[in-house]
CSV table of C-alpha atoms and ligand atoms in Angstrom, one decimal:
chain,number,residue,atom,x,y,z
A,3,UNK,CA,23.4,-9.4,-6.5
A,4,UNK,CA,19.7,-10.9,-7.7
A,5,UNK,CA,19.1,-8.5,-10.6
A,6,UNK,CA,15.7,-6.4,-10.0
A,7,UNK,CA,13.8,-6.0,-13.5
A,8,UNK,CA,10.8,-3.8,-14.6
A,9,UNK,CA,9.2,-7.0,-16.3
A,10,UNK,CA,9.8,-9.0,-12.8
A,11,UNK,CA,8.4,-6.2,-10.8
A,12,UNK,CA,5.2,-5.6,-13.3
A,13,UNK,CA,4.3,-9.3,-13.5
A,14,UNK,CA,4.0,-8.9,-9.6
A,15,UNK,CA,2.4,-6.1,-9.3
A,16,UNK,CA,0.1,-7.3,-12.0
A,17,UNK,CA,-1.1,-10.5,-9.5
A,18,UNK,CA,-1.1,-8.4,-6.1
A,19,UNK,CA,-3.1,-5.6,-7.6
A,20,UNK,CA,-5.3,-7.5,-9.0
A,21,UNK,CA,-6.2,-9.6,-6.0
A,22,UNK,CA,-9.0,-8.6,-3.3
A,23,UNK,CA,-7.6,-7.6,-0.3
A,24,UNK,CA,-9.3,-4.3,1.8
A,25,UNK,CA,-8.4,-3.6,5.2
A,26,UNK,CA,-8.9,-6.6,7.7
A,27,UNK,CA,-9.5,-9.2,4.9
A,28,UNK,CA,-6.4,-9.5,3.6
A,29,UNK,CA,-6.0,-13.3,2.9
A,30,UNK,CA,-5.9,-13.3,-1.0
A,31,UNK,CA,-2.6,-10.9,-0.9
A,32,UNK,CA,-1.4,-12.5,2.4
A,33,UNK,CA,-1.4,-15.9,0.1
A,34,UNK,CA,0.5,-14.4,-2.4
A,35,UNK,CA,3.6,-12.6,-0.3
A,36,UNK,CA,3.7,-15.6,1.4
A,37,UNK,CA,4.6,-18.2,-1.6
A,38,UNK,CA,6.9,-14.8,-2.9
A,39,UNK,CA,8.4,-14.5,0.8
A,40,UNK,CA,8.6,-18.1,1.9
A,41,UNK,CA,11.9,-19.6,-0.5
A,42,UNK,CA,14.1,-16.7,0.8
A,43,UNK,CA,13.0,-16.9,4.3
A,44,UNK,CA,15.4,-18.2,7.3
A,45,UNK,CA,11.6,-18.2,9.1
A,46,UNK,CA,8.3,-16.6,8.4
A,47,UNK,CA,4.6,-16.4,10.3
A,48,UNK,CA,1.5,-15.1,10.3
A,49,UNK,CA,0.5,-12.9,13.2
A,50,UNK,CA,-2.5,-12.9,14.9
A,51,UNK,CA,-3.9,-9.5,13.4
A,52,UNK,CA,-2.5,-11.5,10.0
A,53,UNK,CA,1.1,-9.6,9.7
A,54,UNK,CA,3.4,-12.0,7.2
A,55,UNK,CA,7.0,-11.5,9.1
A,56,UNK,CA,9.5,-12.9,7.1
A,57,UNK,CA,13.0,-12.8,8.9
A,58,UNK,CA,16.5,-12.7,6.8
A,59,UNK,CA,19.4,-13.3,9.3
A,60,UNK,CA,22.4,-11.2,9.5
A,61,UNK,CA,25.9,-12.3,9.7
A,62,UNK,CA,26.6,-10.1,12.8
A,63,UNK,CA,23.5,-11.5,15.1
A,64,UNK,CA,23.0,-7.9,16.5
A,65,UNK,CA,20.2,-5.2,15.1
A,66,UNK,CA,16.8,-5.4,13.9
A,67,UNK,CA,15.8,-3.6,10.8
A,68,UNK,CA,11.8,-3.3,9.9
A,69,UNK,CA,10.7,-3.3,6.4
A,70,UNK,CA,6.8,-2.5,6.1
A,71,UNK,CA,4.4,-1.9,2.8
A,72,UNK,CA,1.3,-2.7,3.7
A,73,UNK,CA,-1.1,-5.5,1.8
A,74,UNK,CA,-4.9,-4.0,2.5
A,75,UNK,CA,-6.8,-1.4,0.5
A,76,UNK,CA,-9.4,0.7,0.5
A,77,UNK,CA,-13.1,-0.9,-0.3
A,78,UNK,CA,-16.7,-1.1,0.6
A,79,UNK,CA,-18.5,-3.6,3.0
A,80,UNK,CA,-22.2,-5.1,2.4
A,81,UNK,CA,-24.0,-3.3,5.6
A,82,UNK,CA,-27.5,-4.2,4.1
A,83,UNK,CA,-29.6,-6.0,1.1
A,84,UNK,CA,-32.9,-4.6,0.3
A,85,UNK,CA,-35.5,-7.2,-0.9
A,86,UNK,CA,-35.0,-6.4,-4.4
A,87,UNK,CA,-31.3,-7.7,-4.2
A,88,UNK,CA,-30.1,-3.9,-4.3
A,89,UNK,CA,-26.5,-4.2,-1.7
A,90,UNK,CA,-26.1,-0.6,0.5
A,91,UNK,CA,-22.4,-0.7,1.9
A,92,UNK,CA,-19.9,1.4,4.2
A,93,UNK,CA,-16.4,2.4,2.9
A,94,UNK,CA,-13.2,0.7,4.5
A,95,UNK,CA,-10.8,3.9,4.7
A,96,UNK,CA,-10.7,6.6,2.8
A,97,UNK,CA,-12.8,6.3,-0.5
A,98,UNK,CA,-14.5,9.3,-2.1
A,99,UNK,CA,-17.6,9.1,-3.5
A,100,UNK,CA,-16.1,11.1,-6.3
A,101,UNK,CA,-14.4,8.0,-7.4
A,102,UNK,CA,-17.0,5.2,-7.0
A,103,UNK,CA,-20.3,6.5,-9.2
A,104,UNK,CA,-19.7,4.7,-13.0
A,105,UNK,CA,-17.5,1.9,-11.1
A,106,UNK,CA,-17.1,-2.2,-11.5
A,107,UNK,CA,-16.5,-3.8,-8.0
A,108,UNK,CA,-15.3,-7.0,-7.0
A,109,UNK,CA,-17.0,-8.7,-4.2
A,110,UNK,CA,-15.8,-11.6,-2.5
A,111,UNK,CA,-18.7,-13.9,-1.4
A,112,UNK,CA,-19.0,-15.7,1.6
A,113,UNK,CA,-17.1,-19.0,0.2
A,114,UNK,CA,-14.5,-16.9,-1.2
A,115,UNK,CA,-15.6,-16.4,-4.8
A,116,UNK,CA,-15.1,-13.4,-6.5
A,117,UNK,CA,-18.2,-12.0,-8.3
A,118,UNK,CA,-18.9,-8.6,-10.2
A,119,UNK,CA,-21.1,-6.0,-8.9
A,120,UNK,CA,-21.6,-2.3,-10.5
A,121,UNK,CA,-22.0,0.7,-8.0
A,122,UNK,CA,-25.6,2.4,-9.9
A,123,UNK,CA,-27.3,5.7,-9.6
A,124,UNK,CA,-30.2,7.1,-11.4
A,125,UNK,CA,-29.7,7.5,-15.1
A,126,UNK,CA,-29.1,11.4,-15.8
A,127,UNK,CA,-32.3,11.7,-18.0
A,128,UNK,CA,-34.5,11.5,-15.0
A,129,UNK,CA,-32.8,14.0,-12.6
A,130,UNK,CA,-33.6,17.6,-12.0
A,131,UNK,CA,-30.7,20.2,-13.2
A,132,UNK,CA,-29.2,20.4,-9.9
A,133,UNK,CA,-29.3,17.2,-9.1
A,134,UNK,CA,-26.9,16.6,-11.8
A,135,UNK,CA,-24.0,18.7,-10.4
A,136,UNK,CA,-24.0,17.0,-6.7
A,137,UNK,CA,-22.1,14.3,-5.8
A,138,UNK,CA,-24.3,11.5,-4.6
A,139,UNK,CA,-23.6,10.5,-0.7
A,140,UNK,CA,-22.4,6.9,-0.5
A,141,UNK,CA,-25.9,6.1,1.8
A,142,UNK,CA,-27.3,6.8,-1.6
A,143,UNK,CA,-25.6,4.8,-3.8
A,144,UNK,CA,-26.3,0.9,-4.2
A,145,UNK,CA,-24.0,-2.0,-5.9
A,146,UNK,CA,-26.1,-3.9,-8.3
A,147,UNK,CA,-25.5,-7.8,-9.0
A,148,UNK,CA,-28.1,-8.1,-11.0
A,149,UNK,CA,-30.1,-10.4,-9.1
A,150,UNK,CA,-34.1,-9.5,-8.3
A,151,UNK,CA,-34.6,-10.8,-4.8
A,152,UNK,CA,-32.3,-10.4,-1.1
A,153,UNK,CA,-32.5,-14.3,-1.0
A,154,UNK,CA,-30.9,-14.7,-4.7
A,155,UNK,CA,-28.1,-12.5,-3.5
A,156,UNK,CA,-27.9,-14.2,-0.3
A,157,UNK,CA,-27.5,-17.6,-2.8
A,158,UNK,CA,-24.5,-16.3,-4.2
A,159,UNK,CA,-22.9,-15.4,-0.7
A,160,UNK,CA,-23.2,-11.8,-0.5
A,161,UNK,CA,-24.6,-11.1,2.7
A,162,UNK,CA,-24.2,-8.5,5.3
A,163,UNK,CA,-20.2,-8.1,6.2
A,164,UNK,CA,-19.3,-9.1,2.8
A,165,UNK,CA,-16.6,-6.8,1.1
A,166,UNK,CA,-15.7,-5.5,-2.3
A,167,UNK,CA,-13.1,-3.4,-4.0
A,168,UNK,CA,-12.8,-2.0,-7.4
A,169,UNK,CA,-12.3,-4.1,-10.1
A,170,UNK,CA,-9.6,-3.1,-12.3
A,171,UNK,CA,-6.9,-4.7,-14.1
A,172,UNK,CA,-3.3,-3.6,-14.1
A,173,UNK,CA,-2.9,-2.0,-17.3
A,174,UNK,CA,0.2,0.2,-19.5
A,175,UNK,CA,-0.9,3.5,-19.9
A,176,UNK,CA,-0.4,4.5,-23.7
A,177,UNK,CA,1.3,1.8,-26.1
A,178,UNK,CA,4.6,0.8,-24.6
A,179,UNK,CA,5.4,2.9,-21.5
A,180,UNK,CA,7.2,2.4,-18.2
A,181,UNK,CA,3.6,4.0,-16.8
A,182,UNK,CA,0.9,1.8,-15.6
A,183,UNK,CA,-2.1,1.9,-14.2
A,184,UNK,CA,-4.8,0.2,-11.5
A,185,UNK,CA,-6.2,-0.1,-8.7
A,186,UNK,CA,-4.8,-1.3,-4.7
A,187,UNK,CA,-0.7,0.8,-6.2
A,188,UNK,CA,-1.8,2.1,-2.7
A,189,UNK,CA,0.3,0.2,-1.3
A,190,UNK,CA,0.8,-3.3,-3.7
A,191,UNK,CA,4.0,-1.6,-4.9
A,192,UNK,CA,5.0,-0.8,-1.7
A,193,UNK,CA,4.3,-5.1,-0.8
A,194,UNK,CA,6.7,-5.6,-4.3
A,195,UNK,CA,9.4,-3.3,-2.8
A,196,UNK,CA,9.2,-4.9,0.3
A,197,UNK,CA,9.5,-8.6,-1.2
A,198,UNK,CA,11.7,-7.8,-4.3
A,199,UNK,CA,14.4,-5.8,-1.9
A,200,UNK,CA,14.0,-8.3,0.6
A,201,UNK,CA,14.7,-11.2,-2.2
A,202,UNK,CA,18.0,-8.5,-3.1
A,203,UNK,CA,19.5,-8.8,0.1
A,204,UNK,CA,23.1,-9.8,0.0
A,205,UNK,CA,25.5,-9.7,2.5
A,206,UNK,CA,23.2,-8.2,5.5
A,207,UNK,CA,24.9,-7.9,9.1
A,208,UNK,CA,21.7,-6.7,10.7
A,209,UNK,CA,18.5,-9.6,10.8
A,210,UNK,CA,16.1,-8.0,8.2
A,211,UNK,CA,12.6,-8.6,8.8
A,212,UNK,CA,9.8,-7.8,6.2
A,213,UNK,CA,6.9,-7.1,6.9
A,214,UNK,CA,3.7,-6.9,4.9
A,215,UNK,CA,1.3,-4.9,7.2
A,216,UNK,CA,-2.3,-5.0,7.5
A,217,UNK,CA,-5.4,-2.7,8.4
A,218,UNK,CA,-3.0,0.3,7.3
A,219,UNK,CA,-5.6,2.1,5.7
A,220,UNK,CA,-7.6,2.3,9.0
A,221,UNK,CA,-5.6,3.4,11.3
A,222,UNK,CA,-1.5,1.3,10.9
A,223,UNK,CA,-3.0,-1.5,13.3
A,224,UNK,CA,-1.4,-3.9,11.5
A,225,UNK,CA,2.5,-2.3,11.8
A,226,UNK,CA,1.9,-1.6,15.3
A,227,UNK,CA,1.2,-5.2,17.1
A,228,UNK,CA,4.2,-6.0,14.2
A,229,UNK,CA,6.5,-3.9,15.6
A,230,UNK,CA,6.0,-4.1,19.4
A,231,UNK,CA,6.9,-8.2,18.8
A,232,UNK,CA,10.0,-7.8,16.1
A,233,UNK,CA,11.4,-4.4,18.5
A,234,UNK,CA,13.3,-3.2,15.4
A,235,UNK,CA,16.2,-1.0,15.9
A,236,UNK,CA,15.9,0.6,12.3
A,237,UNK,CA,12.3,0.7,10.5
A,238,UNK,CA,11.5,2.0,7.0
A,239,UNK,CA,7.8,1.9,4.8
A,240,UNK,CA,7.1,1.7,1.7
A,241,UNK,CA,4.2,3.5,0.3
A,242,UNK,CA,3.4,5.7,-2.0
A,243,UNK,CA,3.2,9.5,-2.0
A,244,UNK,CA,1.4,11.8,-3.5
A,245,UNK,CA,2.8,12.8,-7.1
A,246,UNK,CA,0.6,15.9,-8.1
A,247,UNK,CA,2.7,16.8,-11.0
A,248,UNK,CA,-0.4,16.6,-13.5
A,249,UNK,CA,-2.5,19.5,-15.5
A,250,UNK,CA,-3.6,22.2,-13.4
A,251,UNK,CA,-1.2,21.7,-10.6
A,252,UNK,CA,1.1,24.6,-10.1
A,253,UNK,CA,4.9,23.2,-9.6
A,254,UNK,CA,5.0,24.2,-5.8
A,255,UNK,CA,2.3,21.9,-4.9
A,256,UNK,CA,3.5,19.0,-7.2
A,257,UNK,CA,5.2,16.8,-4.0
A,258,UNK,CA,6.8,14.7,-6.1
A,259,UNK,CA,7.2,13.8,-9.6
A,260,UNK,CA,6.2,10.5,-11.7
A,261,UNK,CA,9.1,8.9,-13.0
A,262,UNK,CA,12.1,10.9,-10.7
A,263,UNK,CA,13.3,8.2,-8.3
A,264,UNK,CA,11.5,7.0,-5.5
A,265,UNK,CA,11.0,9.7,-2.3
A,266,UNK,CA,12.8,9.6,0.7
A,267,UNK,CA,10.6,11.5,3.3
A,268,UNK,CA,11.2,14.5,5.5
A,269,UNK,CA,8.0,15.0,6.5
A,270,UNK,CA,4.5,14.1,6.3
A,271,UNK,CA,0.8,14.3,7.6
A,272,UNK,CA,-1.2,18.0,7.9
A,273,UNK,CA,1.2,20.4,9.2
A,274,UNK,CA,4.2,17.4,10.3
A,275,UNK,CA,1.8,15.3,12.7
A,276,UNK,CA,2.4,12.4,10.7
A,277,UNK,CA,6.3,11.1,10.6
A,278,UNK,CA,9.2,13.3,11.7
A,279,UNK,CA,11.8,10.9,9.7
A,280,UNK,CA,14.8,10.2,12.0
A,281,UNK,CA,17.9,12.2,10.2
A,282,UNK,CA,20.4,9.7,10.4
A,283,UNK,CA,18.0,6.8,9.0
A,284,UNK,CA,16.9,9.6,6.4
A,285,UNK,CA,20.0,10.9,5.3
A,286,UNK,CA,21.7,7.0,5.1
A,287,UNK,CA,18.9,6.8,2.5
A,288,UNK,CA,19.8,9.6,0.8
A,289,UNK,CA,23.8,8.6,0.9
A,290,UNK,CA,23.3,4.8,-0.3
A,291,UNK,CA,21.0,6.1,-3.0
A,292,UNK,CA,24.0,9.1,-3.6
A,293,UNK,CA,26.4,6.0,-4.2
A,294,UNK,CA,24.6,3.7,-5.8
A,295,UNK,CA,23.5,5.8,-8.4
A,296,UNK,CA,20.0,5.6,-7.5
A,297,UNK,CA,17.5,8.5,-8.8
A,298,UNK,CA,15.7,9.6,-5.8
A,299,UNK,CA,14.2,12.5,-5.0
A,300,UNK,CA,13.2,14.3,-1.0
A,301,UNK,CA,10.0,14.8,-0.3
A,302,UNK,CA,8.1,17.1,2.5
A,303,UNK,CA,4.5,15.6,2.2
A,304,UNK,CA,1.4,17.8,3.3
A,305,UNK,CA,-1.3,15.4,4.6
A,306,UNK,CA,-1.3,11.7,4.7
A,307,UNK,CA,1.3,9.2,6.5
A,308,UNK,CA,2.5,5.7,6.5
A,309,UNK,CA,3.2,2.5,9.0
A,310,UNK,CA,6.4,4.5,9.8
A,311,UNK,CA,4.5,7.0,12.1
A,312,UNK,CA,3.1,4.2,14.3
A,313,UNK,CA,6.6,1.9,14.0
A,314,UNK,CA,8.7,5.5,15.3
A,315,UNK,CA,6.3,5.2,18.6
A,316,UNK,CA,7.2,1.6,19.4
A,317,UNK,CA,8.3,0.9,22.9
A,318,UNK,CA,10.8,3.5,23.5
A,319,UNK,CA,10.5,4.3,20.1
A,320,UNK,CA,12.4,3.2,16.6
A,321,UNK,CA,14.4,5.7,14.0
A,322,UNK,CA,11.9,5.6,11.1
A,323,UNK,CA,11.8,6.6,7.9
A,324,UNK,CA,10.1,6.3,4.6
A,325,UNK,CA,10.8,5.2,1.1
A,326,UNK,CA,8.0,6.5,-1.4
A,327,UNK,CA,6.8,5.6,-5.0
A,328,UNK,CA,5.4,8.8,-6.1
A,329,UNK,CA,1.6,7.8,-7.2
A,330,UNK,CA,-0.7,10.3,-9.3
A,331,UNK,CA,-5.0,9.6,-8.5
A,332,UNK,CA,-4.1,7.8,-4.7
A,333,UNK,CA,-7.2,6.3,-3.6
A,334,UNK,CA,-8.8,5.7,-7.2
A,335,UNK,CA,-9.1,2.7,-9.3
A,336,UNK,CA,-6.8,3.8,-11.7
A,337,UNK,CA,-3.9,4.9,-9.6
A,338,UNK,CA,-0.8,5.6,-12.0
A,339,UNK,CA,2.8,5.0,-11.1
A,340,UNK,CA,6.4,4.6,-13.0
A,341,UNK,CA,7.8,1.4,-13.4
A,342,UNK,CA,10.9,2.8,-12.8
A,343,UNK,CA,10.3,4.2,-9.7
A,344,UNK,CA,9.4,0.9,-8.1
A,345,UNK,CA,12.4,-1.0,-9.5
A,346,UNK,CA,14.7,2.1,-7.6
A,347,UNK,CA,12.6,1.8,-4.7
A,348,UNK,CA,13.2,-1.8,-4.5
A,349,UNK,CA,17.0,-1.6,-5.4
A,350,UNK,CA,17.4,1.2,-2.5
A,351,UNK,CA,15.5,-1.1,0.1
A,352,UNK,CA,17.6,-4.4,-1.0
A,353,UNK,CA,21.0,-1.8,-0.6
A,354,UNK,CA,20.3,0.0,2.3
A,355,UNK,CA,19.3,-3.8,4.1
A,356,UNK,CA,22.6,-5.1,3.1
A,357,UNK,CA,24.5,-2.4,3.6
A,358,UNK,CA,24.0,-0.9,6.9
A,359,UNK,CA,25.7,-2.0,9.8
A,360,UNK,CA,25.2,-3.6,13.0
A,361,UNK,CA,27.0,-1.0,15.0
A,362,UNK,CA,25.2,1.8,12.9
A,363,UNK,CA,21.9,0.2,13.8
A,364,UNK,CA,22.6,-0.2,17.8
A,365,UNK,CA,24.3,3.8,17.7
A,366,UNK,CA,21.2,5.3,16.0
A,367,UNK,CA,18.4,3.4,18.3
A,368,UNK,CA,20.2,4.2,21.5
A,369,UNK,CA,23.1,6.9,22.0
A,370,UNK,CA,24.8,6.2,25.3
A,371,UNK,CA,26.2,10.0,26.5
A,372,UNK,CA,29.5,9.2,28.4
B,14,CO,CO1,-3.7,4.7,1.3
B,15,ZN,ZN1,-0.7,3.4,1.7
């Protein structure tokens, strides 16, 4: 079997993360899992929402198992330019305004060039006390390109509709560790999984098709129109879940833990109204990962879900389940996961693909009581 390696999966993560790709203007990544997906392809296309599907036959020509990890990310859109060049935007999913005062962004202009901006506020010596403890609303925050006039920004082809994302390099935390750090983990490791598992594949009897998902940050449009055309019989996302194992945090609230294995999901979304994992697709994870010697660990997530909730509801619905890279600071430029944890996650998708059956596939998506 293709060996899976933490310097193979960095150096990819290291080009997806860094690229410019929120929700809906995805092209930059799509370019990238495509020339990663293409060589190991039987076919691949492009979608009209912008899906890659990239199918892997099976030896048995019977069942249909859906790999997802999505390629957008969270980000900001140009929704006004004052005439002193000063850019107002909207967010694209869920950002905080916690996370954005202080930040570098990346815009991407009108003829595809990527520029700098920096989100500004006033300088602390001129506000009043309580001013100082709020958290500005995002209508009150700016990006600054440090241009002087609407036309000069409009010259450098940032105009209304134009997007941006932070800008942050993928980085090791500390020295030398297996722990790094960026921007868009959410969900670039869950695109590596995806394309380093589906590179893994050996010996499959069901036709694997991976997908890398767009516009899953607002709302899982992008798995949805995927599924209803591939009508998988097995599905399974990769994302990452929240790892709240940090200072402060008391151990029943951790979820999961950086550096254990990746997740395999019972549950998630506020109060279960995200994905009920099917059991049999579930606990197959957990027995390939049980022989395989795979660390993993189960996880029961409180809020949040992934393009597995909208794959389960497909047609007359799919068994679905999750794969997760625990992730501490979700939704921040400098996410922070464990190498490790993506190279398992990878290893268990590539294993569970080639191992599963046809007639396992077929029994779990439809049980015929005689
Ligand atoms: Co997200
Ligand atoms: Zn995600």
């Amino acid at each position: 079997m293709y060996e899976i390696t933490k310097d193979q999966v960095y150096s990819l993560l290291k080009k997806l993360s860094e690229t410019v790709g929120p929700s809906g203007f995805e092209d930059s990544v799509r370019d990238v899992v495509i020339e990663e997906l293409k060589p190991h392809a039987d076919s691949l296309w492009v979608d009209s929402l912008g899906n890659v599907i990239a199918v892997k036959k099976g030896s048995r020509g019977s069942g249909r198992l859906m790999l997802a990890g999505h390629m957008d990310e969270i980000g900001l859109i140009v929704s006004h330019i004052d005439q002193r060049g000063f850019i107002r935007f909207q967010p694209i999913g869920g950002v905080s305004e916690r996370t954005l005062l202080g930040q570098r962004v990346l815009i991407k202009t009108r003829d595809g060039r990527v520029i700098r901006g920096v989100i500004g506020s006033k300088p602390p010596h001129i506000m009043k006390p309580e001013e100082l403890k709020q958290v500005p609303e995002i209508k009150d925050m700016y990006i600054d390109i440090g241009v002087s006039s609407k036309d000069e920004a409009e010259k450098m082809g940032v105009t209304v509709g134009t997007i941006a994302v932070f800008d942050r390099d993928l980085a090791i935390v500390g020295g030398s560790s297996d722990v790094v750090t960026g921007k868009a983990l959410d969900d670039r490791v869950g695109v590596v999984a995806t394309i380093e598992g589906f590179k893994a594949i050996d010996g499959n009897e069901v036709d694997v098709y991976a997908v890398a998902t767009v516009q899953e940050e607002v709302g899982l449009k992008g798995a949805r129109v995927a599924a209803y055309s591939i009508t998988p019989d097995v599905a399974i996302a990769l994302d990452v879940t929240i790892a709240s194992d940090v200072a402060g945090v008391p151990e029943q609230e951790w979820i999961t833990q950086l550096g254990k294995g990746p997740a395999i999901k019972v549950v998630d979304g506020r109060a279960a109204t995200g994905l009920i994992a099917h059991p049999a697709v579930r606990d197959k994870l957990i027995e390939i990962a049980r022989q395989y010697n795979i660390p993993h660990q189960v996880e029961v997530a409180p809020g949040g879900t992934t393009d597995a909730s909208i794959i389960a509801l497909n047609k007359e619905g799919v068994p679905a389940a999750t794969v997760s890279i625990p992730s501490r600071y979700i939704h921040s430029p400098v996410e922070v996961i464990h190498l490790a944890d993506l190279v398992n996650a990878s290893k268990l998708t590539a294993l569970f693909s080639s191992k599963i059956t046809s007639e396992w596939a077929l029994s779990i998506s439809k049980r015929v009581i005689k």
